Amino acid sequence: MHKSRTVWAAAAGLTGIALAVTGCSTGSSSNSASTASSGGKVTLKVQTFNEFGYADLFTEYMKDHPNVTIVSDKAAKSDDARASVKNSIATSTVTDDIVAADVDWMPELLKSSDFFADVKTTDNAKRWPDWKMAQATDASGKLIGLGTDSGPQGVCYRKDLFQKAGLPTDRAQVATLLGGSSATWDQYFATGQKFMAANTGAAWFDSLGALAQVANNQQAEPFESKSDDSITVAKSDSNASKVFTMLTSHTDQSAHLAQWTDDWTKAFASDKFATVMCPAWMTQIIAGDAPDQKNWDIADVLPGGSSNWGGSFLLVPAKGKNVTEAKALADWLTAPAQAAKVFVKFGNFPSQTDAVKDATVTAKTDTYFNNAPTGQIFSNRFSAVSKQPYRGSHYFDINDQFGKALTRVDVDKTDNAAASWQKFLDAVKQLG
């Protein structure tokens, strides 16, 4: 994914939300979604953010549907897109016929599911795995979003730094080194201890915040109880507490670089750290930030088993003037054939079960990562994902505070773990 839209999910978790309600729909006004709907001609506005890879697909769709004109309404930042959607709901206005949403927004949008059309059809009902469908389905069973991409994760690593530390460099051997199909966090940190002992000058990983995106997504209920949506982090044996303790016990292996900062992006080209948790879209970020660094590779393994980080949906506001046409376009854009095309060209890994198995997807290799079979690796990583964490009403805000708590310990070094955890609990308490 080119500068993944999913990047925002993590960035927002660390930096908060910019509520620029005028953000992404420049010049739009209430009920302007149907800018032309006469004589059989229909104009559909599609709001996305970052890079969904839809330009060629829009052209293809308009060629096959000469009555349809598609207008891309790409937000400058995903923060802007989220704010625009929330503003539309709050004011009950429709500015775009189709809106894209990150998975981390979905709990908020599901609370306003009446604002969106039910997009489930007989044909698409089995298009995605159950965990992906659940992320966009409300309590009544209404599907408000059609899945676009996903973020199955492996481990990206620097071959030259591994060699310098006396560790294997072959990607299959690295997967075995980290535990293979039985990989654990203990094994990952034990290997990190060996790496640090070799005194290469590099850290084992980039930051605690990056690891938290994996570890929290491996919890069934990281912050809230699925039974009643209550916040559980204050319990002494809470999942959040366990993850926080595990991570802050290994700050000595961190490069102390907050994700999405300039120092972090520049570090991919230098020798700051040897491993980074790597959802499919991260490969494009690494390649983009360090085009001349030839030593990055990727192993088909993940500490703790499997995890999906990110992924988005296309939603259709129910009060738009072209709901039928918008649902048809959204359904076509998220069909397996189109999802496979997007991955092959842009690297946004599909979330559709058939697309993940598509020959063009599994055959894809990445020359930047030493010709790694990224299509097959991420297909394997996707197949290992069987569930997603419960994201309750306060998930987004709690995740934001959790990231800040880790940053205080790992990056800013303003607090020890105990003091930062207490500040986290105090902040969460204010959420109600």
Short mmCIF file of C-alpha atoms in Angstrom, two decimals:
data_model
loop_
_atom_site.label_atom_id
_atom_site.label_comp_id
_atom_site.label_asym_id
_atom_site.label_seq_id
_atom_site.Cartn_x
_atom_site.Cartn_y
_atom_site.Cartn_z
CA MET A 1 0.00 0.00 0.00
CA HIS A 2 1.43 3.32 -0.97
CA LYS A 3 1.48 5.37 2.21
CA SER A 4 -1.22 3.17 3.52
CA ARG A 5 -4.50 4.62 4.61
CA THR A 6 -4.18 2.15 7.45
CA VAL A 7 -1.16 4.09 8.61
CA TRP A 8 -3.64 6.52 10.03
CA ALA A 9 -5.11 3.90 12.31
CA ALA A 10 -1.87 3.70 14.17
CA ALA A 11 -0.94 7.34 13.78
CA ALA A 12 -4.22 8.44 15.24
CA GLY A 13 -3.77 6.03 18.08
CA LEU A 14 -0.59 7.85 19.05
CA THR A 15 -1.34 11.38 18.14
CA GLY A 16 -5.06 11.81 18.51
CA ILE A 17 -7.67 13.13 16.14
CA ALA A 18 -7.69 16.35 14.22
CA LEU A 19 -11.32 17.30 14.16
CA ALA A 20 -11.22 19.39 11.04
CA VAL A 21 -14.80 18.91 10.04
CA THR A 22 -14.35 20.76 6.80
CA GLY A 23 -11.46 18.51 5.88
CA CYS A 24 -12.04 16.34 2.88
CA SER A 25 -15.11 17.42 1.04
CA THR A 26 -13.95 20.74 -0.25
CA GLY A 27 -16.77 22.72 -1.74
CA SER A 28 -19.38 20.09 -0.99
CA SER A 29 -22.68 20.94 0.53
CA SER A 30 -25.66 19.19 2.00
CA ASN A 31 -27.11 16.56 -0.29
CA SER A 32 -24.61 17.34 -3.01
CA ALA A 33 -23.78 13.68 -3.52
CA SER A 34 -26.01 13.53 -6.52
CA THR A 35 -24.40 16.29 -8.53
CA ALA A 36 -25.99 15.01 -11.69
CA SER A 37 -28.81 12.55 -12.00
CA SER A 38 -30.81 13.25 -15.07
CA GLY A 39 -31.37 11.61 -18.39
CA GLY A 40 -30.02 8.37 -16.96
CA LYS A 41 -26.70 10.02 -16.15
CA VAL A 42 -25.41 9.56 -12.63
CA THR A 43 -22.46 11.14 -10.89
CA LEU A 44 -21.08 9.27 -7.91
CA LYS A 45 -18.69 10.90 -5.45
CA VAL A 46 -16.36 8.49 -3.71
CA GLN A 47 -14.50 9.64 -0.63
CA THR A 48 -11.26 7.83 0.18
CA PHE A 49 -8.03 8.76 1.94
CA ASN A 50 -4.37 8.03 1.33
CA GLU A 51 -4.17 5.47 -1.48
CA PHE A 52 -6.92 2.96 -2.19
CA GLY A 53 -5.59 2.29 -5.71
CA TYR A 54 -8.92 2.93 -7.40
CA ALA A 55 -8.02 5.31 -10.25
CA ASP A 56 -7.74 2.59 -12.91
CA LEU A 57 -10.81 0.81 -11.57
CA PHE A 58 -12.87 4.00 -11.77
CA THR A 59 -11.89 4.33 -15.43
CA GLU A 60 -12.75 0.69 -16.10
CA TYR A 61 -16.13 0.99 -14.38
CA MET A 62 -17.08 4.16 -16.26
CA LYS A 63 -16.13 2.52 -19.56
CA ASP A 64 -18.46 -0.38 -18.80
CA HIS A 65 -21.14 1.94 -17.38
CA PRO A 66 -21.21 4.98 -19.69
CA ASN A 67 -24.09 6.51 -17.73
CA VAL A 68 -21.91 6.74 -14.60
CA THR A 69 -19.37 9.43 -13.85
CA ILE A 70 -17.20 8.81 -10.81
CA VAL A 71 -15.69 11.74 -8.94
CA SER A 72 -12.83 10.95 -6.60
CA ASP A 73 -13.02 12.90 -3.34
CA LYS A 74 -9.72 11.92 -1.74
CA ALA A 75 -9.07 13.43 1.66
CA ALA A 76 -5.68 14.94 2.34
CA LYS A 77 -5.47 12.99 5.57
CA SER A 78 -7.43 10.11 7.02
CA ASP A 79 -8.15 12.32 10.03
CA ASP A 80 -10.04 14.59 7.65
CA ALA A 81 -11.99 11.69 6.19
CA ARG A 82 -13.05 10.47 9.61
CA ALA A 83 -14.07 13.96 10.69
CA SER A 84 -16.08 14.43 7.52
CA VAL A 85 -18.00 11.19 8.03
CA LYS A 86 -18.71 12.03 11.64
CA ASN A 87 -19.87 15.51 10.63
CA SER A 88 -22.20 14.04 8.01
CA ILE A 89 -23.76 11.79 10.62
CA ALA A 90 -24.06 14.59 13.17
CA THR A 91 -25.73 16.94 10.69
CA SER A 92 -27.62 14.22 8.79
CA THR A 93 -26.22 15.39 5.49
CA VAL A 94 -24.72 13.41 2.64
CA THR A 95 -21.73 14.78 0.78
CA ASP A 96 -20.43 11.61 -0.83
CA ASP A 97 -22.23 8.62 -2.33
CA ILE A 98 -19.57 6.24 -1.01
CA VAL A 99 -17.30 6.83 1.97
CA ALA A 100 -14.27 4.82 3.02
CA ALA A 101 -13.67 4.04 6.69
CA ASP A 102 -10.81 2.47 8.60
CA VAL A 103 -11.58 -0.52 10.78
CA ASP A 104 -10.81 1.47 13.94
CA TRP A 105 -13.67 3.86 13.13
CA MET A 106 -16.22 1.11 12.66
CA PRO A 107 -17.39 0.87 16.30
CA GLU A 108 -18.32 4.56 16.13
CA LEU A 109 -20.03 4.21 12.76
CA LEU A 110 -21.92 1.10 13.80
CA LYS A 111 -23.54 3.13 16.57
CA SER A 112 -25.07 5.19 13.75
CA SER A 113 -25.80 2.28 11.44
CA ASP A 114 -29.15 3.81 10.44
CA PHE A 115 -27.20 6.47 8.56
CA PHE A 116 -25.84 3.82 6.20
CA ALA A 117 -27.48 1.46 3.74
CA ASP A 118 -27.41 -2.29 4.19
CA VAL A 119 -24.90 -3.42 1.59
CA LYS A 120 -25.17 -7.16 2.05
CA THR A 121 -26.39 -9.13 -0.97
CA THR A 122 -26.84 -12.80 -1.69
CA ASP A 123 -23.73 -12.67 -3.85
CA ASN A 124 -21.39 -10.90 -1.43
CA ALA A 125 -22.55 -12.45 1.86
CA LYS A 126 -19.72 -15.02 1.80
CA ARG A 127 -17.07 -12.78 0.25
CA TRP A 128 -15.12 -12.16 3.49
CA PRO A 129 -14.11 -14.25 6.52
CA ASP A 130 -16.42 -14.00 9.51
CA TRP A 131 -14.06 -11.73 11.48
CA LYS A 132 -14.01 -9.19 8.65
CA MET A 133 -17.79 -9.27 8.25
CA ALA A 134 -18.26 -8.85 12.00
CA GLN A 135 -16.31 -5.59 11.95
CA ALA A 136 -19.01 -3.96 9.80
CA THR A 137 -22.16 -5.70 11.06
CA ASP A 138 -24.46 -4.11 13.64
CA ALA A 139 -26.38 -5.89 16.39
CA SER A 140 -29.37 -6.46 14.10
CA GLY A 141 -27.25 -8.16 11.47
CA LYS A 142 -27.11 -5.20 9.09
CA LEU A 143 -23.90 -4.98 7.05
CA ILE A 144 -22.91 -1.32 6.65
CA GLY A 145 -19.48 -1.72 5.05
CA LEU A 146 -17.89 -3.76 2.28
CA GLY A 147 -14.35 -4.82 3.12
CA THR A 148 -11.50 -3.52 0.99
CA ASP A 149 -8.03 -4.51 2.24
CA SER A 150 -6.55 -6.23 5.28
CA GLY A 151 -3.30 -6.14 7.24
CA PRO A 152 -1.98 -9.65 7.92
CA GLN A 153 1.44 -9.38 9.53
CA GLY A 154 4.86 -10.94 9.24
CA VAL A 155 8.24 -9.73 10.49
CA CYS A 156 10.39 -7.51 8.29
CA TYR A 157 14.06 -7.70 9.14
CA ARG A 158 17.47 -6.45 8.04
CA LYS A 159 19.58 -9.27 6.62
CA ASP A 160 22.86 -7.40 7.03
CA LEU A 161 22.23 -6.62 10.71
CA PHE A 162 21.21 -10.22 11.38
CA GLN A 163 24.44 -11.39 9.74
CA LYS A 164 26.45 -8.91 11.78
CA ALA A 165 24.89 -10.35 14.94
CA GLY A 166 25.62 -13.93 13.90
CA LEU A 167 21.96 -14.77 13.27
CA PRO A 168 20.64 -16.59 10.20
CA THR A 169 19.61 -14.39 7.29
CA ASP A 170 17.55 -16.70 5.12
CA ARG A 171 13.87 -15.83 5.53
CA ALA A 172 12.82 -19.42 6.21
CA GLN A 173 15.57 -19.79 8.82
CA VAL A 174 14.56 -16.50 10.41
CA ALA A 175 10.98 -17.74 10.68
CA THR A 176 12.25 -20.85 12.43
CA LEU A 177 14.54 -18.78 14.66
CA LEU A 178 11.52 -16.83 15.89
CA GLY A 179 9.48 -19.96 16.53
CA GLY A 180 7.79 -20.73 13.22
CA SER A 181 4.14 -21.64 13.60
CA SER A 182 4.60 -21.70 17.38
CA ALA A 183 6.25 -18.29 17.61
CA THR A 184 5.87 -16.57 20.96
CA TRP A 185 6.69 -13.16 22.33
CA ASP A 186 9.12 -14.80 24.73
CA GLN A 187 11.02 -16.27 21.78
CA TYR A 188 11.01 -12.94 19.97
CA PHE A 189 12.47 -11.07 22.96
CA ALA A 190 14.93 -13.89 23.73
CA THR A 191 16.26 -13.58 20.17
CA GLY A 192 16.34 -9.84 20.64
CA GLN A 193 18.48 -10.31 23.73
CA LYS A 194 20.98 -12.30 21.66
CA PHE A 195 20.93 -9.64 18.99
CA MET A 196 21.54 -6.84 21.49
CA ALA A 197 24.39 -8.82 23.08
CA ALA A 198 26.18 -8.82 19.72
CA ASN A 199 26.57 -5.02 19.95
CA THR A 200 25.83 -4.25 16.32
CA GLY A 201 24.91 -0.69 17.20
CA ALA A 202 21.30 -1.30 16.16
CA ALA A 203 18.26 -1.95 18.33
CA TRP A 204 16.12 -5.08 17.96
CA PHE A 205 12.87 -3.27 17.15
CA ASP A 206 11.68 0.27 16.41
CA SER A 207 9.35 1.10 19.33
CA LEU A 208 7.02 -0.36 21.93
CA GLY A 209 4.10 1.33 20.22
CA ALA A 210 4.71 -0.70 17.09
CA LEU A 211 4.71 -3.97 19.02
CA ALA A 212 1.55 -2.95 20.86
CA GLN A 213 -0.35 -2.86 17.57
CA VAL A 214 0.35 -6.57 17.24
CA ALA A 215 -0.01 -7.61 20.87
CA ASN A 216 -3.30 -5.80 21.48
CA ASN A 217 -4.79 -7.11 18.26
CA GLN A 218 -4.05 -10.63 19.52
CA GLN A 219 -6.30 -10.10 22.55
CA ALA A 220 -9.95 -11.09 22.28
CA GLU A 221 -10.93 -8.17 24.53
CA PRO A 222 -7.96 -5.79 24.87
CA PHE A 223 -9.70 -2.87 26.57
CA GLU A 224 -13.41 -3.58 26.99
CA SER A 225 -15.70 -6.47 27.84
CA LYS A 226 -17.63 -7.84 24.90
CA SER A 227 -20.49 -8.85 27.20
CA ASP A 228 -21.41 -5.35 28.35
CA ASP A 229 -18.92 -2.95 26.70
CA SER A 230 -17.49 -1.99 30.09
CA ILE A 231 -13.86 -0.80 30.28
CA THR A 232 -11.66 -3.48 31.84
CA VAL A 233 -8.16 -1.98 31.76
CA ALA A 234 -8.09 -1.06 35.47
CA LYS A 235 -8.33 -4.69 36.58
CA SER A 236 -5.02 -5.96 37.92
CA ASP A 237 -5.02 -8.92 35.53
CA SER A 238 -6.44 -7.08 32.53
CA ASN A 239 -5.19 -7.91 29.06
CA ALA A 240 -4.03 -4.32 28.63
CA SER A 241 -2.02 -4.53 31.84
CA LYS A 242 -0.35 -7.76 30.74
CA VAL A 243 0.59 -6.32 27.35
CA PHE A 244 1.88 -3.10 28.89
CA THR A 245 4.02 -5.01 31.41
CA MET A 246 5.42 -7.34 28.75
CA LEU A 247 6.39 -4.52 26.44
CA THR A 248 7.83 -2.12 29.00
CA SER A 249 10.01 -4.96 30.31
CA HIS A 250 11.95 -4.84 27.04
CA THR A 251 12.67 -1.16 26.46
CA ASP A 252 16.37 -2.07 26.34
CA GLN A 253 15.75 -3.65 22.93
CA SER A 254 13.96 -0.61 21.49
CA ALA A 255 15.28 2.07 19.14
CA HIS A 256 12.91 4.46 20.96
CA LEU A 257 11.51 5.85 17.70
CA ALA A 258 7.84 6.80 17.71
CA GLN A 259 6.09 5.48 14.65
CA TRP A 260 5.17 7.90 11.86
CA THR A 261 7.70 10.51 13.00
CA ASP A 262 10.40 11.80 10.66
CA ASP A 263 13.10 10.05 12.69
CA TRP A 264 11.21 6.76 12.37
CA THR A 265 10.74 6.99 8.62
CA LYS A 266 14.38 7.98 8.09
CA ALA A 267 15.52 5.03 10.21
CA PHE A 268 14.48 2.51 7.58
CA ALA A 269 17.40 3.70 5.48
CA SER A 270 19.92 3.59 8.31
CA ASP A 271 20.95 1.01 10.90
CA LYS A 272 18.67 1.97 13.78
CA PHE A 273 16.76 -1.31 14.22
CA ALA A 274 16.77 -4.86 12.89
CA THR A 275 13.11 -5.89 12.92
CA VAL A 276 9.72 -4.27 12.50
CA MET A 277 6.25 -5.76 12.71
CA CYS A 278 5.11 -5.84 9.12
CA PRO A 279 1.53 -5.82 7.88
CA ALA A 280 1.31 -6.07 4.10
CA TRP A 281 0.92 -2.33 3.67
CA MET A 282 4.08 -1.69 5.70
CA THR A 283 6.24 -3.17 2.93
CA GLN A 284 5.34 -0.26 0.68
CA ILE A 285 6.19 2.23 3.41
CA ILE A 286 9.61 0.69 3.98
CA ALA A 287 10.36 0.60 0.27
CA GLY A 288 9.20 4.17 -0.12
CA ASP A 289 11.16 5.53 2.81
CA ALA A 290 14.37 3.63 2.09
CA PRO A 291 14.55 3.03 -1.66
CA ASP A 292 18.32 2.54 -1.65
CA GLN A 293 18.45 0.17 1.32
CA LYS A 294 18.81 -3.34 -0.19
CA ASN A 295 18.85 -5.45 2.95
CA TRP A 296 15.22 -5.59 4.03
CA ASP A 297 13.54 -8.98 3.84
CA ILE A 298 10.41 -10.50 5.34
CA ALA A 299 9.82 -13.70 7.28
CA ASP A 300 6.57 -15.69 7.33
CA VAL A 301 6.20 -15.61 11.10
CA LEU A 302 4.76 -13.43 13.86
CA PRO A 303 5.34 -13.38 17.64
CA GLY A 304 2.24 -14.64 19.38
CA GLY A 305 0.87 -16.36 16.29
CA SER A 306 -1.21 -14.21 13.96
CA SER A 307 -2.59 -10.71 13.85
CA ASN A 308 -4.32 -8.38 11.46
CA TRP A 309 -3.48 -4.69 11.63
CA GLY A 310 -5.82 -2.40 9.78
CA GLY A 311 -8.09 -2.72 6.82
CA SER A 312 -10.89 -0.55 5.55
CA PHE A 313 -14.47 -0.59 4.28
CA LEU A 314 -16.67 1.19 1.75
CA LEU A 315 -19.98 2.48 3.12
CA VAL A 316 -23.00 3.96 1.36
CA PRO A 317 -25.00 6.69 3.16
CA ALA A 318 -28.65 5.62 3.09
CA LYS A 319 -29.94 9.13 2.34
CA GLY A 320 -27.85 9.64 -0.77
CA LYS A 321 -29.71 10.25 -4.02
CA ASN A 322 -28.01 7.43 -5.89
CA VAL A 323 -27.98 4.69 -3.29
CA THR A 324 -28.67 1.85 -5.73
CA GLU A 325 -25.91 2.94 -8.10
CA ALA A 326 -23.52 3.61 -5.22
CA LYS A 327 -24.11 0.16 -3.74
CA ALA A 328 -23.46 -1.40 -7.15
CA LEU A 329 -20.16 0.48 -7.52
CA ALA A 330 -19.02 -0.29 -3.97
CA ASP A 331 -19.86 -3.94 -4.47
CA TRP A 332 -17.88 -4.05 -7.73
CA LEU A 333 -14.87 -2.26 -6.27
CA THR A 334 -14.68 -4.77 -3.40
CA ALA A 335 -15.23 -7.89 -5.51
CA PRO A 336 -12.31 -10.36 -5.46
CA ALA A 337 -11.19 -9.64 -9.03
CA GLN A 338 -10.81 -5.92 -8.36
CA ALA A 339 -9.17 -6.51 -4.96
CA ALA A 340 -6.56 -8.73 -6.62
CA LYS A 341 -5.78 -6.03 -9.19
CA VAL A 342 -5.27 -3.44 -6.45
CA PHE A 343 -2.84 -5.70 -4.58
CA VAL A 344 -0.78 -6.55 -7.64
CA LYS A 345 -0.34 -2.87 -8.56
CA PHE A 346 -0.44 -1.08 -5.19
CA GLY A 347 0.21 -3.73 -2.53
CA ASN A 348 -3.04 -3.28 -0.60
CA PHE A 349 -3.59 -6.86 0.51
CA PRO A 350 -7.14 -8.15 -0.06
CA SER A 351 -9.59 -9.10 2.66
CA GLN A 352 -11.78 -11.19 0.33
CA THR A 353 -11.31 -14.94 0.81
CA ASP A 354 -11.23 -15.73 -2.92
CA ALA A 355 -8.88 -12.83 -3.70
CA VAL A 356 -6.36 -14.03 -1.13
CA LYS A 357 -6.16 -17.33 -3.06
CA ASP A 358 -6.08 -15.67 -6.49
CA ALA A 359 -3.10 -16.85 -8.54
CA THR A 360 -2.07 -13.28 -9.37
CA VAL A 361 -1.98 -12.51 -5.65
CA THR A 362 -0.10 -15.57 -4.43
CA ALA A 363 2.38 -15.33 -7.31
CA LYS A 364 3.44 -11.79 -6.50
CA THR A 365 7.05 -11.29 -5.47
CA ASP A 366 8.73 -8.11 -4.29
CA THR A 367 12.11 -7.27 -5.76
CA TYR A 368 12.74 -4.70 -3.01
CA PHE A 369 12.53 -7.44 -0.37
CA ASN A 370 15.06 -9.65 -2.18
CA ASN A 371 12.34 -11.16 -4.36
CA ALA A 372 10.40 -12.36 -1.34
CA PRO A 373 7.16 -14.16 -2.29
CA THR A 374 5.09 -11.50 -0.54
CA GLY A 375 1.82 -12.66 -2.09
CA GLN A 376 2.21 -16.16 -0.69
CA ILE A 377 3.63 -14.95 2.64
CA PHE A 378 0.75 -12.58 3.30
CA SER A 379 -1.75 -15.14 2.04
CA ASN A 380 -0.35 -17.51 4.67
CA ARG A 381 -0.46 -14.80 7.32
CA PHE A 382 -4.05 -13.91 6.37
CA SER A 383 -5.15 -17.54 6.59
CA ALA A 384 -3.74 -17.73 10.12
CA VAL A 385 -6.01 -14.89 11.30
CA SER A 386 -9.13 -16.36 12.85
CA LYS A 387 -10.44 -13.50 14.96
CA GLN A 388 -10.20 -9.83 15.68
CA PRO A 389 -10.21 -8.03 19.02
CA TYR A 390 -13.44 -6.67 20.39
CA ARG A 391 -13.55 -2.94 19.67
CA GLY A 392 -16.07 -1.34 21.96
CA SER A 393 -17.42 2.18 22.27
CA HIS A 394 -14.20 3.56 23.74
CA TYR A 395 -11.67 1.49 21.82
CA PHE A 396 -10.31 4.33 19.72
CA ASP A 397 -9.75 6.68 22.66
CA ILE A 398 -8.33 3.98 24.94
CA ASN A 399 -5.95 2.82 22.22
CA ASP A 400 -4.82 6.42 21.83
CA GLN A 401 -4.08 6.68 25.55
CA PHE A 402 -2.35 3.29 25.56
CA GLY A 403 -0.01 4.49 22.81
CA LYS A 404 0.74 7.68 24.74
CA ALA A 405 1.51 5.64 27.87
CA LEU A 406 4.08 3.57 26.00
CA THR A 407 5.57 6.66 24.37
CA ARG A 408 6.15 8.29 27.76
CA VAL A 409 8.22 5.28 28.81
CA ASP A 410 9.91 4.31 25.57
CA VAL A 411 10.37 7.47 23.50
CA ASP A 412 9.99 10.54 25.72
CA LYS A 413 11.38 8.76 28.80
CA THR A 414 9.46 11.14 31.04
CA ASP A 415 7.91 8.40 33.18
CA ASN A 416 8.76 4.95 34.43
CA ALA A 417 6.33 2.17 33.60
CA ALA A 418 4.39 2.38 36.86
CA ALA A 419 3.89 6.15 36.69
CA SER A 420 2.89 6.07 33.05
CA TRP A 421 0.42 3.24 33.64
CA GLN A 422 -1.26 5.26 36.38
CA LYS A 423 -1.56 8.24 34.05
CA PHE A 424 -3.12 5.91 31.50
CA LEU A 425 -5.68 4.69 34.01
CA ASP A 426 -6.46 8.25 35.06
CA ALA A 427 -7.02 9.26 31.44
CA VAL A 428 -9.21 6.26 30.71
CA LYS A 429 -11.27 6.96 33.82
CA GLN A 430 -12.26 10.29 32.29
CA LEU A 431 -13.83 8.43 29.35
CA GLY A 432 -16.56 7.07 31.58
#
